Amino acid sequence: MTVETIEDVLELTRRLHANLADTLQHASHEAQQERLRMLLDYLSLHERELSKVIALTEEDAQPAALHTWCAEYFDKHPFAHEELERIDYARMTVTEVMLSLLSIHEGIINLYRYLSARAEISSTEELLNGVLALEQHEVMRMMRDAVRLEDL
């Protein structure tokens, strides 16, 4: 997918969360450990919900914000989300799964932080800051819930 505008970034993010949801759900069916299956199921639902929220955010955004150009980030930081589908979450430990997802989400957070810092239009900055806050909050929530699961 060619990413040139903020609308493309939102679509990329939505697809990333949807692909992660599918990958995690598939891994859940293959996982041998019950605790890992529970975590993968939870994370899959969580990623699917994030995908829906990003889609709603895109629908509600102002056209001026959506059509803002931002290709320079991807020239310097290619984002190959297809590689994420090859991660074998079913064979990982709970800690490895969480570290992998943390890394993926940190990449998304860094993307939105970078774009927000360079936004020239207030509606674009507000949109990017909103998604950035959502991503940051959801990472904290996932980590908190994973720790709770580990305590069971």
Coordinates of N, CA, C and O in Angstrom, one line a residue:
M1 N 0.8 -1.2 0.0 CA 0.0 0.0 0.0 C 0.9 1.2 0.0 O 1.8 1.4 0.8
T2 N 0.6 2.1 -0.9 CA 1.3 3.4 -1.0 C 0.7 4.4 0.0 O -0.5 4.5 0.0
V3 N 1.6 5.0 0.9 CA 1.1 5.9 1.9 C 1.6 7.3 1.5 O 2.8 7.5 1.5
E4 N 0.6 8.1 1.2 CA 0.9 9.5 0.9 C 0.2 10.6 1.7 O 0.8 11.6 1.9
T5 N -0.9 10.2 2.2 CA -1.7 11.2 3.0 C -2.1 10.6 4.4 O -1.9 9.5 4.6
I6 N -2.6 11.5 5.2 CA -3.1 11.1 6.5 C -4.2 10.0 6.4 O -4.2 9.1 7.2
E7 N -5.0 10.2 5.4 CA -6.1 9.2 5.2 C -5.4 7.8 4.9 O -5.9 6.8 5.4
D8 N -4.3 7.8 4.1 CA -3.6 6.5 3.9 C -3.0 6.0 5.2 O -3.0 4.7 5.4
V9 N -2.5 6.8 6.0 CA -1.9 6.4 7.3 C -3.0 5.8 8.2 O -2.8 4.7 8.8
L10 N -4.2 6.4 8.2 CA -5.3 5.8 9.0 C -5.7 4.5 8.4 O -5.9 3.5 9.2
E11 N -5.8 4.4 7.1 CA -6.1 3.1 6.5 C -5.1 2.0 6.8 O -5.4 0.9 7.1
L12 N -3.8 2.4 6.7 CA -2.7 1.5 7.0 C -2.8 1.0 8.5 O -2.7 -0.2 8.7
T13 N -3.1 1.9 9.4 CA -3.2 1.6 10.8 C -4.4 0.7 11.0 O -4.3 -0.3 11.7
R14 N -5.5 1.0 10.3 CA -6.7 0.1 10.5 C -6.4 -1.3 10.0 O -6.8 -2.3 10.6
R15 N -5.8 -1.4 8.8 CA -5.5 -2.7 8.3 C -4.5 -3.4 9.2 O -4.6 -4.6 9.3
L16 N -3.5 -2.7 9.7 CA -2.6 -3.4 10.6 C -3.3 -4.0 11.8 O -3.0 -5.1 12.1
H17 N -4.2 -3.2 12.4 CA -4.9 -3.8 13.6 C -5.8 -5.0 13.1 O -5.8 -6.0 13.9
A18 N -6.4 -4.9 12.0 CA -7.3 -6.0 11.5 C -6.4 -7.2 11.2 O -6.8 -8.3 11.5
N19 N -5.3 -7.0 10.5 CA -4.4 -8.1 10.2 C -3.8 -8.8 11.5 O -3.7 -10.0 11.6
L20 N -3.5 -7.9 12.5 CA -3.0 -8.5 13.8 C -4.1 -9.3 14.4 O -3.9 -10.4 15.0
A21 N -5.3 -8.8 14.4 CA -6.5 -9.5 15.0 C -6.6 -10.9 14.3 O -6.8 -11.9 15.0
D22 N -6.5 -10.9 13.0 CA -6.6 -12.2 12.3 C -5.5 -13.2 12.6 O -5.7 -14.3 12.9
T23 N -4.3 -12.6 12.7 CA -3.1 -13.4 13.0 C -3.2 -14.0 14.4 O -2.9 -15.1 14.6
L24 N -3.6 -13.1 15.3 CA -3.7 -13.6 16.7 C -4.8 -14.6 16.9 O -4.7 -15.6 17.7
Q25 N -5.9 -14.4 16.2 CA -7.0 -15.4 16.3 C -6.6 -16.7 15.7 O -6.9 -17.8 16.3
H26 N -5.9 -16.7 14.6 CA -5.4 -18.0 14.0 C -4.4 -18.6 15.0 O -4.5 -19.9 15.2
A27 N -3.5 -17.9 15.6 CA -2.6 -18.4 16.5 C -3.2 -19.0 17.8 O -2.8 -20.0 18.3
S28 N -4.3 -18.4 18.2 CA -5.1 -18.9 19.3 C -5.6 -20.3 19.1 O -5.5 -21.2 20.0
H29 N -6.0 -20.6 17.9 CA -6.5 -21.9 17.5 C -5.4 -23.0 17.5 O -5.6 -24.2 17.7
E30 N -4.2 -22.5 17.3 CA -3.0 -23.4 17.3 C -2.3 -23.6 18.6 O -1.5 -24.5 18.8
A31 N -2.5 -22.6 19.5 CA -1.7 -22.6 20.7 C -2.0 -23.8 21.6 O -3.2 -24.2 21.7
Q32 N -1.0 -24.4 22.2 CA -1.2 -25.5 23.1 C -1.5 -25.2 24.5 O -2.3 -25.9 25.2
Q33 N -1.0 -24.1 25.0 CA -1.2 -23.7 26.4 C -2.5 -22.8 26.6 O -2.8 -21.9 25.8
E34 N -3.3 -23.2 27.6 CA -4.5 -22.5 27.8 C -4.4 -21.0 28.1 O -5.1 -20.2 27.5
R35 N -3.4 -20.7 28.9 CA -3.2 -19.3 29.2 C -2.8 -18.5 28.0 O -3.3 -17.3 27.8
L36 N -2.0 -19.1 27.1 CA -1.6 -18.4 25.9 C -2.8 -18.2 25.0 O -3.0 -17.2 24.3
R37 N -3.7 -19.3 24.9 CA -4.9 -19.2 24.1 C -5.8 -18.0 24.6 O -6.3 -17.3 23.8
M38 N -5.9 -17.9 25.9 CA -6.7 -16.9 26.5 C -6.2 -15.5 26.1 O -6.9 -14.6 25.7
L39 N -4.9 -15.4 26.2 CA -4.2 -14.1 25.9 C -4.4 -13.8 24.4 O -4.8 -12.6 24.0
L40 N -4.2 -14.7 23.5 CA -4.3 -14.5 22.1 C -5.7 -14.1 21.7 O -6.0 -13.3 20.9
D41 N -6.7 -14.8 22.3 CA -8.1 -14.5 22.1 C -8.4 -13.0 22.5 O -9.1 -12.3 21.8
Y42 N -8.0 -12.7 23.7 CA -8.2 -11.3 24.2 C -7.5 -10.3 23.3 O -8.1 -9.3 22.9
L43 N -6.3 -10.5 22.9 CA -5.6 -9.6 22.1 C -6.2 -9.5 20.7 O -6.2 -8.4 20.1
S44 N -6.7 -10.6 20.2 CA -7.4 -10.6 18.9 C -8.6 -9.7 18.9 O -8.8 -8.8 18.0
L45 N -9.4 -9.8 19.9 CA -10.6 -9.0 20.1 C -10.2 -7.5 20.3 O -10.8 -6.6 19.7
H46 N -9.2 -7.3 21.0 CA -8.7 -5.9 21.3 C -8.2 -5.3 20.0 O -8.6 -4.1 19.7
E47 N -7.4 -6.0 19.2 CA -7.0 -5.5 17.9 C -8.1 -5.2 16.9 O -8.1 -4.2 16.2
R48 N -9.1 -6.1 16.9 CA -10.3 -5.9 16.1 C -11.0 -4.6 16.4 O -11.5 -3.9 15.6
E49 N -11.2 -4.4 17.7 CA -11.8 -3.2 18.2 C -11.1 -2.0 17.8 O -11.6 -1.0 17.4
L50 N -9.7 -2.0 18.0 CA -8.9 -0.9 17.6 C -9.1 -0.6 16.1 O -9.2 0.6 15.7
S51 N -9.2 -1.6 15.3 CA -9.4 -1.4 13.8 C -10.7 -0.7 13.6 O -10.8 0.2 12.7
K52 N -11.8 -1.1 14.3 CA -13.1 -0.4 14.2 C -13.0 1.0 14.6 O -13.6 1.9 14.0
V53 N -12.3 1.3 15.7 CA -12.2 2.7 16.2 C -11.4 3.6 15.2 O -11.8 4.7 14.9
I54 N -10.4 3.0 14.6 CA -9.6 3.8 13.6 C -10.5 4.1 12.4 O -10.5 5.2 11.8
A55 N -11.3 3.1 12.0 CA -12.2 3.3 10.8 C -13.2 4.4 11.2 O -13.5 5.3 10.3
L56 N -13.8 4.4 12.4 CA -14.7 5.5 12.8 C -14.0 6.8 12.8 O -14.6 7.8 12.5
T57 N -12.8 6.8 13.3 CA -12.0 8.1 13.4 C -11.8 8.6 11.9 O -12.0 9.8 11.7
E58 N -11.5 7.8 11.0 CA -11.4 8.2 9.6 C -12.7 8.7 9.1 O -12.6 9.8 8.4
E59 N -13.8 8.1 9.4 CA -15.1 8.6 8.9 C -15.4 10.0 9.4 O -16.0 10.8 8.8
D60 N -15.0 10.2 10.7 CA -15.4 11.5 11.3 C -14.4 12.6 11.1 O -14.7 13.8 11.4
A61 N -13.2 12.3 10.5 CA -12.2 13.3 10.3 C -12.6 14.4 9.2 O -13.3 14.0 8.3
Q62 N -12.0 15.5 9.4 CA -12.3 16.6 8.4 C -11.5 16.3 7.1 O -10.3 15.8 7.2
P63 N -12.0 16.5 6.0 CA -11.3 16.3 4.7 C -10.0 16.9 4.6 O -9.0 16.3 4.1
A64 N -9.9 18.1 5.1 CA -8.6 18.8 5.1 C -7.5 18.1 5.8 O -6.3 18.0 5.4
A65 N -7.9 17.5 6.9 CA -6.9 16.7 7.7 C -6.5 15.4 7.0 O -5.4 15.0 7.0
L66 N -7.5 14.8 6.4 CA -7.3 13.5 5.8 C -6.4 13.6 4.5 O -5.7 12.7 4.2
H67 N -6.5 14.8 3.8 CA -5.8 14.9 2.6 C -4.4 15.6 2.8 O -3.8 15.9 1.8
T68 N -4.0 15.7 4.0 CA -2.7 16.3 4.3 C -1.6 15.2 3.8 O -1.7 14.0 4.2
W69 N -0.6 15.7 3.1 CA 0.5 14.8 2.7 C 1.4 14.5 3.8 O 1.7 15.3 4.6
C70 N 2.0 13.3 3.7 CA 2.9 12.8 4.8 C 3.9 11.8 4.3 O 4.4 11.0 5.1
A71 N 4.1 11.7 3.0 CA 4.9 10.6 2.5 C 6.4 10.6 3.0 O 7.0 9.5 3.0
E72 N 6.9 11.7 3.4 CA 8.3 11.7 3.8 C 8.7 10.8 4.9 O 9.8 10.2 5.0
Y73 N 7.8 10.5 5.8 CA 8.0 9.6 6.9 C 8.3 8.2 6.4 O 9.2 7.5 6.8
F74 N 7.5 7.8 5.4 CA 7.6 6.4 4.9 C 8.8 6.3 4.0 O 9.3 5.1 3.7
D75 N 9.3 7.4 3.4 CA 10.5 7.3 2.7 C 11.7 7.0 3.6 O 12.6 6.2 3.1
K76 N 11.7 7.4 4.8 CA 12.8 7.2 5.7 C 12.5 5.9 6.6 O 13.5 5.3 7.1
H77 N 11.3 5.6 6.9 CA 10.9 4.5 7.7 C 9.9 3.6 7.1 O 8.7 3.7 7.3
P78 N 10.4 2.7 6.2 CA 9.4 1.8 5.5 C 8.6 1.0 6.5 O 9.2 0.6 7.6
F79 N 7.4 0.7 6.2 CA 6.5 0.0 7.2 C 6.0 -1.2 6.5 O 5.0 -1.1 5.7
A80 N 6.6 -2.4 6.7 CA 6.2 -3.6 6.0 C 5.3 -4.4 6.9 O 5.7 -5.4 7.6
H81 N 4.0 -4.1 7.0 CA 3.1 -4.8 7.9 C 2.8 -6.2 7.4 O 2.3 -7.0 8.2
E82 N 3.1 -6.5 6.2 CA 2.9 -7.9 5.7 C 3.8 -8.9 6.5 O 3.4 -10.1 6.7
E83 N 4.9 -8.5 6.9 CA 5.8 -9.3 7.7 C 5.2 -9.7 9.0 O 5.6 -10.8 9.6
L84 N 4.3 -8.9 9.6 CA 3.7 -9.2 10.8 C 2.9 -10.5 10.8 O 2.7 -11.2 11.8
E85 N 2.3 -10.8 9.6 CA 1.5 -12.0 9.5 C 2.3 -13.3 9.6 O 1.7 -14.4 9.8
R86 N 3.6 -13.2 9.5 CA 4.5 -14.4 9.6 C 4.9 -14.7 11.0 O 5.6 -15.6 11.2
I87 N 4.6 -13.8 11.9 CA 5.0 -14.1 13.3 C 4.2 -15.2 13.9 O 3.0 -15.3 13.8
D88 N 4.9 -16.2 14.5 CA 4.2 -17.4 15.0 C 3.9 -17.2 16.4 O 4.6 -17.8 17.3
Y89 N 2.8 -16.5 16.7 CA 2.4 -16.3 18.1 C 2.0 -17.5 18.8 O 2.2 -17.6 20.1
A90 N 1.6 -18.6 18.2 CA 1.2 -19.8 18.8 C 2.3 -20.5 19.5 O 2.1 -21.3 20.4
R91 N 3.6 -20.2 19.0 CA 4.7 -20.9 19.6 C 5.5 -20.0 20.5 O 6.6 -20.4 21.0
M92 N 5.0 -18.9 20.8 CA 5.7 -18.0 21.7 C 5.2 -18.1 23.2 O 4.2 -18.7 23.4
T93 N 6.0 -17.6 24.1 CA 5.5 -17.5 25.4 C 4.7 -16.2 25.6 O 4.6 -15.4 24.7
V94 N 4.0 -16.1 26.7 CA 3.1 -14.9 26.9 C 4.0 -13.7 26.9 O 3.6 -12.7 26.3
T95 N 5.2 -13.7 27.5 CA 6.1 -12.6 27.5 C 6.5 -12.2 26.1 O 6.5 -11.0 25.7
E96 N 6.9 -13.2 25.3 CA 7.3 -12.9 23.9 C 6.2 -12.3 23.1 O 6.4 -11.4 22.3
V97 N 5.0 -12.8 23.3 CA 3.8 -12.2 22.6 C 3.7 -10.7 22.9 O 3.5 -9.9 22.1
M98 N 3.7 -10.5 24.2 CA 3.5 -9.1 24.7 C 4.6 -8.2 24.2 O 4.4 -7.0 23.8
L99 N 5.9 -8.7 24.2 CA 7.0 -7.9 23.7 C 6.8 -7.6 22.2 O 7.1 -6.5 21.8
S100 N 6.4 -8.6 21.5 CA 6.2 -8.4 20.0 C 5.1 -7.3 19.8 O 5.3 -6.4 19.0
L101 N 4.0 -7.5 20.5 CA 2.9 -6.5 20.3 C 3.3 -5.1 20.8 O 3.0 -4.1 20.1
L102 N 4.1 -5.0 21.8 CA 4.5 -3.7 22.3 C 5.4 -3.1 21.3 O 5.3 -1.9 21.0
S103 N 6.3 -3.9 20.6 CA 7.2 -3.3 19.6 C 6.3 -2.8 18.4 O 6.6 -1.7 17.9
I104 N 5.3 -3.6 18.0 CA 4.5 -3.2 16.9 C 3.8 -1.9 17.2 O 3.7 -0.9 16.4
H105 N 3.2 -1.8 18.4 CA 2.4 -0.6 18.8 C 3.3 0.6 19.0 O 3.0 1.7 18.7
E106 N 4.5 0.3 19.5 CA 5.5 1.5 19.6 C 5.8 2.0 18.2 O 6.0 3.3 18.1
G107 N 5.9 1.2 17.2 CA 6.1 1.7 15.9 C 5.0 2.6 15.4 O 5.2 3.6 14.8
I108 N 3.8 2.2 15.7 CA 2.6 3.0 15.4 C 2.6 4.3 16.1 O 2.4 5.4 15.6
I109 N 2.9 4.2 17.4 CA 3.0 5.4 18.3 C 4.0 6.4 17.7 O 3.8 7.6 17.6
N110 N 5.2 5.9 17.4 CA 6.3 6.7 16.9 C 5.8 7.4 15.6 O 6.2 8.6 15.3
L111 N 5.1 6.7 14.7 CA 4.6 7.2 13.5 C 3.7 8.4 13.8 O 3.9 9.5 13.2
Y112 N 2.7 8.2 14.6 CA 1.8 9.3 14.9 C 2.4 10.4 15.7 O 2.1 11.6 15.5
R113 N 3.4 10.2 16.5 CA 4.1 11.2 17.2 C 4.9 12.1 16.2 O 4.9 13.3 16.3
Y114 N 5.6 11.4 15.3 CA 6.3 12.1 14.3 C 5.4 13.0 13.4 O 5.7 14.2 13.2
L115 N 4.3 12.4 12.9 CA 3.4 13.2 12.1 C 2.7 14.3 12.8 O 2.6 15.4 12.2
S116 N 2.4 14.1 14.0 CA 1.7 15.1 14.8 C 2.7 16.3 15.1 O 2.2 17.5 15.0
A117 N 3.9 16.0 15.3 CA 4.9 17.1 15.6 C 5.1 18.0 14.3 O 5.5 19.1 14.4
R118 N 4.8 17.4 13.1 CA 5.0 18.1 11.9 C 3.8 18.7 11.2 O 3.8 19.2 10.2
A119 N 2.6 18.4 11.9 CA 1.4 18.9 11.3 C 1.3 20.4 11.3 O 1.6 21.1 12.3
E120 N 0.9 20.9 10.2 CA 0.8 22.4 10.0 C -0.6 22.9 10.1 O -0.8 24.1 10.3
I121 N -1.6 22.0 10.0 CA -3.0 22.4 10.1 C -3.5 21.9 11.5 O -3.3 20.7 11.8
S122 N -4.3 22.7 12.2 CA -4.7 22.3 13.5 C -5.6 21.1 13.5 O -5.6 20.3 14.4
S123 N -6.5 21.0 12.4 CA -7.4 19.8 12.4 C -6.6 18.5 12.2 O -6.9 17.5 12.7
T124 N -5.5 18.6 11.4 CA -4.6 17.5 11.2 C -3.9 17.1 12.5 O -3.8 15.9 12.9
E125 N -3.4 18.1 13.2 CA -2.7 17.9 14.5 C -3.7 17.3 15.5 O -3.3 16.3 16.2
E126 N -4.9 17.8 15.6 CA -5.9 17.2 16.5 C -6.2 15.8 16.2 O -6.3 14.9 17.1
L127 N -6.4 15.5 14.9 CA -6.7 14.1 14.5 C -5.5 13.2 14.9 O -5.7 12.1 15.5
L128 N -4.3 13.6 14.5 CA -3.1 12.7 14.8 C -3.0 12.6 16.3 O -2.6 11.5 16.8
N129 N -3.1 13.6 17.1 CA -3.0 13.5 18.6 C -4.1 12.6 19.2 O -3.8 11.9 20.1
G130 N -5.3 12.7 18.6 CA -6.3 11.8 19.1 C -6.0 10.3 18.8 O -6.2 9.5 19.8
V131 N -5.5 10.0 17.7 CA -5.1 8.6 17.4 C -3.9 8.2 18.2 O -3.8 7.1 18.8
L132 N -2.9 9.1 18.4 CA -1.8 8.9 19.2 C -2.2 8.6 20.7 O -1.7 7.6 21.2
A133 N -3.1 9.4 21.2 CA -3.5 9.1 22.6 C -4.3 7.8 22.7 O -4.1 7.0 23.6
L134 N -5.1 7.5 21.7 CA -5.8 6.2 21.6 C -4.7 5.0 21.6 O -4.9 4.1 22.4
E135 N -3.8 5.1 20.8 CA -2.8 4.0 20.7 C -2.0 3.9 22.0 O -1.8 2.8 22.5
Q136 N -1.6 5.0 22.6 CA -0.9 4.9 23.9 C -1.7 4.3 25.0 O -1.2 3.5 25.7
H137 N -2.9 4.8 25.0 CA -3.8 4.3 26.1 C -4.1 2.8 25.9 O -4.1 2.0 26.9
E138 N -4.3 2.3 24.7 CA -4.6 0.9 24.4 C -3.4 0.0 24.7 O -3.5 -1.1 25.1
V139 N -2.2 0.5 24.4 CA -1.0 -0.3 24.8 C -0.9 -0.5 26.3 O -0.6 -1.6 26.8
M140 N -1.1 0.6 27.0 CA -1.1 0.5 28.5 C -2.2 -0.5 29.0 O -1.9 -1.3 29.9
R141 N -3.4 -0.4 28.4 CA -4.5 -1.3 28.8 C -4.1 -2.8 28.4 O -4.3 -3.7 29.3
M142 N -3.6 -3.0 27.3 CA -3.2 -4.4 26.9 C -2.1 -4.9 27.9 O -2.2 -6.1 28.3
M143 N -1.2 -4.1 28.2 CA -0.1 -4.6 29.1 C -0.7 -4.9 30.5 O -0.4 -5.9 31.1
R144 N -1.5 -4.0 31.0 CA -2.1 -4.2 32.3 C -3.0 -5.5 32.3 O -2.9 -6.3 33.2
D145 N -3.8 -5.7 31.3 CA -4.6 -6.9 31.2 C -3.8 -8.2 31.1 O -4.1 -9.2 31.6
A146 N -2.7 -8.1 30.3 CA -1.8 -9.2 30.2 C -1.2 -9.6 31.5 O -1.0 -10.8 31.9
V147 N -0.8 -8.6 32.3 CA -0.2 -8.9 33.6 C -1.2 -9.5 34.5 O -0.9 -10.5 35.3
R148 N -2.5 -9.0 34.4 CA -3.6 -9.6 35.2 C -3.8 -11.1 34.8 O -4.0 -12.0 35.7
L149 N -3.7 -11.4 33.6 CA -3.9 -12.8 33.1 C -2.7 -13.6 33.6 O -2.9 -14.8 34.0
E150 N -1.5 -13.1 33.6 CA -0.4 -13.8 34.1 C -0.5 -14.1 35.6 O 0.0 -15.2 36.0
D151 N -1.2 -13.3 36.3 CA -1.3 -13.5 37.7 C -2.4 -14.6 38.1 O -2.4 -15.0 39.2
L152 N -3.2 -15.0 37.1 CA -4.2 -16.0 37.3 C -3.6 -17.3 37.7 O -2.6 -17.8 37.2

